[in-house]
Tab-separated table of C-alpha atoms and ligand atoms in Angstrom:
chain	number	residue	atom	x	y	z
G	86	MET	CA	193.264	91.695	88.253
G	87	SER	CA	189.712	92.055	90.219
G	88	LYS	CA	187.464	95.510	89.873
G	89	ALA	CA	188.142	96.131	93.370
G	90	ASP	CA	191.803	96.717	92.533
G	91	ILE	CA	191.321	99.391	89.911
G	92	LEU	CA	188.678	101.404	91.700
G	93	ALA	CA	188.698	103.936	94.538
G	94	PRO	CA	186.853	101.959	97.864
G	95	HIS	CA	183.723	104.171	97.439
G	96	PHE	CA	183.044	102.824	94.156
G	97	THR	CA	182.235	98.785	95.952
G	98	ASP	CA	181.726	99.576	99.346
G	99	GLU	CA	178.260	101.092	100.286
G	100	GLN	CA	179.896	101.444	103.919
G	101	LYS	CA	183.166	103.086	102.002
G	102	ALA	CA	180.919	105.210	100.452
G	103	ARG	CA	178.742	106.768	102.914
G	104	GLU	CA	182.267	107.772	105.210
G	105	TYR	CA	183.449	109.195	101.644
G	106	LEU	CA	180.267	111.277	100.515
G	107	GLU	CA	180.370	111.993	104.523
G	108	ALA	CA	183.699	113.829	104.942
G	109	GLN	CA	183.382	115.151	101.416
G	110	ARG	CA	180.124	116.945	102.734
G	111	TRP	CA	180.511	117.484	106.310
G	112	PRO	CA	184.245	118.124	106.180
G	113	ASN	CA	184.403	120.399	109.514
G	114	GLY	CA	181.862	117.453	111.473
G	115	PRO	CA	177.857	116.456	110.548
G	116	VAL	CA	174.974	119.164	109.811
G	117	CYS	CA	171.862	118.596	110.734
G	118	PRO	CA	169.252	119.128	108.202
G	119	HIS	CA	166.784	119.833	110.381
G	120	CYS	CA	167.987	122.825	112.986
G	121	GLY	CA	171.159	123.809	111.228
G	122	LEU	CA	173.719	122.825	113.984
G	123	LEU	CA	177.155	121.945	113.319
G	124	GLY	CA	178.826	118.944	114.986
G	125	GLN	CA	176.504	118.257	117.922
G	126	ALA	CA	175.144	114.719	116.284
G	127	TYR	CA	176.613	111.394	117.694
G	128	LYS	CA	176.355	108.408	115.413
G	129	LEU	CA	173.588	105.630	116.600
G	130	THR	CA	174.465	102.059	115.836
G	131	PRO	CA	173.291	99.503	113.609
G	132	LYS	CA	171.634	97.669	116.211
G	133	ALA	CA	169.784	99.322	118.215
G	134	LYS	CA	166.391	100.415	118.024
G	135	SER	CA	164.746	103.911	117.621
G	136	LYS	CA	161.152	105.493	118.637
G	137	LYS	CA	159.458	103.929	116.516
G	138	GLY	CA	161.043	100.313	117.768
G	139	THR	CA	162.201	99.622	113.794
G	140	HIS	CA	165.899	98.914	113.622
G	141	VAL	CA	168.220	102.080	113.418
G	142	ARG	CA	169.601	101.837	108.760
G	143	GLN	CA	173.423	102.452	108.598
G	144	GLY	CA	174.273	105.587	108.969
G	145	VAL	CA	171.904	107.521	110.916
G	146	TRP	CA	173.017	110.158	113.137
G	147	LYS	CA	171.297	111.429	115.793
G	148	CYS	CA	171.603	115.707	116.534
G	149	ALA	CA	171.976	116.128	120.366
G	150	GLY	CA	170.052	119.719	119.979
G	151	CYS	CA	167.062	118.778	118.585
G	152	ARG	CA	166.798	115.021	118.718
G	153	GLU	CA	166.086	114.073	115.075
G	154	GLU	CA	167.834	111.572	113.009
G	155	PHE	CA	169.321	112.091	110.303
G	156	THR	CA	171.707	110.497	107.270
G	157	VAL	CA	174.780	112.576	105.403
G	158	THR	CA	172.355	111.571	101.882
G	159	VAL	CA	168.828	113.577	102.915
G	160	GLY	CA	168.882	116.517	100.625
G	161	THR	CA	170.986	114.808	98.387
G	162	ILE	CA	169.378	113.122	95.104
G	163	PHE	CA	170.563	110.197	96.811
G	164	GLU	CA	167.678	110.487	99.863
G	165	SER	CA	164.933	107.694	99.944
G	166	SER	CA	167.192	105.250	97.178
G	167	HIS	CA	167.147	102.006	97.379
G	168	ILE	CA	170.180	101.665	94.780
G	169	PRO	CA	173.109	101.099	97.357
G	170	LEU	CA	175.477	105.116	97.463
G	171	HIS	CA	178.349	103.188	95.990
G	172	LYS	CA	176.696	102.183	92.806
G	173	TRP	CA	175.696	106.305	92.781
G	174	LEU	CA	178.982	107.850	93.377
G	175	PHE	CA	179.737	105.118	90.351
G	176	ALA	CA	177.325	106.085	88.089
G	177	TYR	CA	178.733	110.279	89.439
G	178	HIS	CA	182.339	109.066	88.553
G	179	LEU	CA	181.036	107.336	84.830
G	180	LEU	CA	178.686	110.578	84.095
G	181	CYS	CA	181.464	113.212	84.635
G	182	ALA	CA	184.253	111.509	83.333
G	183	SER	CA	183.194	110.338	80.027
G	184	LYS	CA	183.865	112.802	77.799
G	185	LYS	CA	181.190	112.402	75.600
G	186	GLY	CA	178.771	111.235	78.018
G	187	MET	CA	177.055	108.292	78.823
G	188	SER	CA	174.145	106.849	78.130
G	189	ALA	CA	171.807	104.932	80.797
G	190	HIS	CA	172.193	101.381	79.197
G	191	GLN	CA	175.396	101.610	79.278
G	192	LEU	CA	175.149	103.166	83.242
G	193	HIS	CA	172.901	99.469	83.358
G	194	ARG	CA	175.425	97.174	82.028
G	195	MET	CA	178.251	98.564	84.018
G	196	LEU	CA	176.713	99.091	87.194
G	197	GLY	CA	174.082	95.722	87.556
G	198	ILE	CA	170.873	97.403	87.562
G	199	THR	CA	168.017	97.649	85.897
G	200	TYR	CA	168.071	100.223	82.960
G	201	ARG	CA	164.552	101.769	85.386
G	202	SER	CA	167.042	102.019	87.245
G	203	ALA	CA	170.025	103.735	85.357
G	204	TRP	CA	167.551	105.884	83.391
G	205	PHE	CA	166.724	107.297	87.087
G	206	MET	CA	170.010	108.086	88.142
G	207	ALA	CA	171.825	109.391	85.089
G	208	HIS	CA	168.360	112.305	84.958
G	209	ARG	CA	168.275	113.013	88.665
G	210	ILE	CA	172.489	113.334	88.446
G	211	ARG	CA	172.504	115.687	84.946
G	212	TYR	CA	169.664	117.333	87.315
G	213	THR	CA	171.892	118.586	89.859
G	214	MET	CA	174.367	119.375	86.291
G	215	SER	CA	171.844	122.634	86.064
G	216	GLN	CA	172.146	123.804	89.764
G	217	GLU	CA	174.401	125.819	91.456
G	218	PRO	CA	177.509	125.721	91.840
G	219	LEU	CA	177.344	124.090	88.449
G	220	SER	CA	175.089	125.877	86.599
G	221	SER	CA	177.290	129.263	86.580
G	222	LYS	CA	180.203	127.852	84.862
G	223	LEU	CA	180.840	127.195	80.994
G	224	ALA	CA	177.813	127.136	78.975
G	225	GLY	CA	177.103	127.392	75.265
G	226	VAL	CA	179.656	125.289	73.572
G	227	ILE	CA	183.105	124.214	75.091
G	228	GLU	CA	186.212	123.632	73.033
G	229	LEU	CA	189.105	121.568	75.617
G	230	ASP	CA	192.480	120.519	74.410
G	231	GLU	CA	195.166	119.020	76.378
G	232	THR	CA	198.753	119.494	75.792
G	233	TYR	CA	202.197	117.321	76.905
G	234	ILE	CA	205.397	120.252	77.814
G	235	GLY	CA	208.491	119.703	78.423
G	236	GLY	CA	210.593	119.072	75.888
G	237	LYS	CA	209.720	116.493	73.145
G	238	LYS	CA	212.269	113.181	73.673
G	239	ARG	CA	213.202	111.464	70.591
G	240	PHE	CA	211.724	107.664	71.142
G	241	GLY	CA	211.502	107.308	67.459
G	242	PRO	CA	212.570	103.657	65.960
G	243	HIS	CA	216.455	104.429	64.874
G	244	ASN	CA	216.519	104.551	68.839
G	245	VAL	CA	216.471	100.811	69.949
G	246	LYS	CA	219.044	99.736	72.215
G	247	PRO	CA	219.565	96.040	70.806
G	248	GLY	CA	218.330	94.162	72.632
G	249	GLU	CA	215.846	96.875	74.506
G	250	ARG	CA	211.954	95.903	74.364
G	251	GLN	CA	209.479	98.454	73.231
G	252	LYS	CA	208.069	97.736	76.601
G	253	ASP	CA	210.286	98.607	78.601
G	254	ARG	CA	211.017	101.876	76.864
G	255	PRO	CA	209.797	104.650	78.860
G	256	HIS	CA	206.022	106.309	77.879
G	257	PRO	CA	206.475	109.218	75.782
G	258	HIS	CA	204.511	111.518	78.179
G	259	SER	CA	206.850	110.248	81.545
G	260	GLY	CA	208.472	113.982	83.432
G	261	LYS	CA	205.884	115.882	80.800
G	262	GLU	CA	203.603	118.622	82.891
G	263	VAL	CA	199.527	118.108	81.069
G	264	VAL	CA	198.017	121.381	80.380
G	265	VAL	CA	194.415	120.995	79.993
G	266	SER	CA	192.412	124.021	78.804
G	267	VAL	CA	188.229	124.410	78.860
G	268	LEU	CA	187.246	127.514	76.964
G	269	GLN	CA	183.413	128.866	75.857
G	270	ARG	CA	183.487	129.869	72.417
G	271	GLY	CA	182.876	133.189	72.800
G	272	GLY	CA	183.667	133.327	75.953
G	273	SER	CA	186.830	132.681	78.672
G	274	VAL	CA	189.350	130.029	79.711
G	275	GLN	CA	190.089	127.770	82.541
G	276	SER	CA	193.578	126.296	82.205
G	277	HIS	CA	194.748	123.933	84.569
G	278	GLN	CA	198.408	121.252	85.177
G	279	PHE	CA	199.095	118.180	85.584
G	280	ALA	CA	201.992	115.788	86.632
G	281	TRP	CA	201.811	113.263	84.375
G	282	PRO	CA	200.694	110.389	84.966
G	283	CYS	CA	197.583	111.884	86.045
G	284	HIS	CA	195.555	110.498	88.809
G	285	VAL	CA	192.239	111.701	88.622
A	222	ZN	ZN1	169.043	119.109	114.758
């Protein structure tokens, strides 16, 4: 199985990453970062020449109101970075999805970028986590645990039917609901329910 089969397209393809970020950041159409006009910008084709006579990059929009150009990364931590956008999104995912965090060295190995770039990315991504709306989330010592609800199935060694292979048997968690709770010590609890298998 190749890397592209298991990873979402926006983690492996820069164009897909840009489209994904545009959909996330602008659910109601592009917003001009210069004048704040919503849905009045149009996409410039990468082949065209801009006013300054330079080639227009991928993902450049032009505001019909103030005539300024912008991309989806303006005003974000991805702005003016030479690192491809899909690597940024993948690094973000890895840092958020790893229970114990991830070192810049591991990002460097997994993304095929220099250690210096990985350190810079990790630093910028962690910086965004200290900003609103994340900074008002749970803080201090956090405890997290999950449980599987839906009755215990009996899959002991004595229940194996003759000729049945281990891999044919249902997963012990199949059909169960997963409940994950996050607790701030001395503070509030947040619980979320997922259906097994979890696709996050
Ligand atoms: Zn504008």
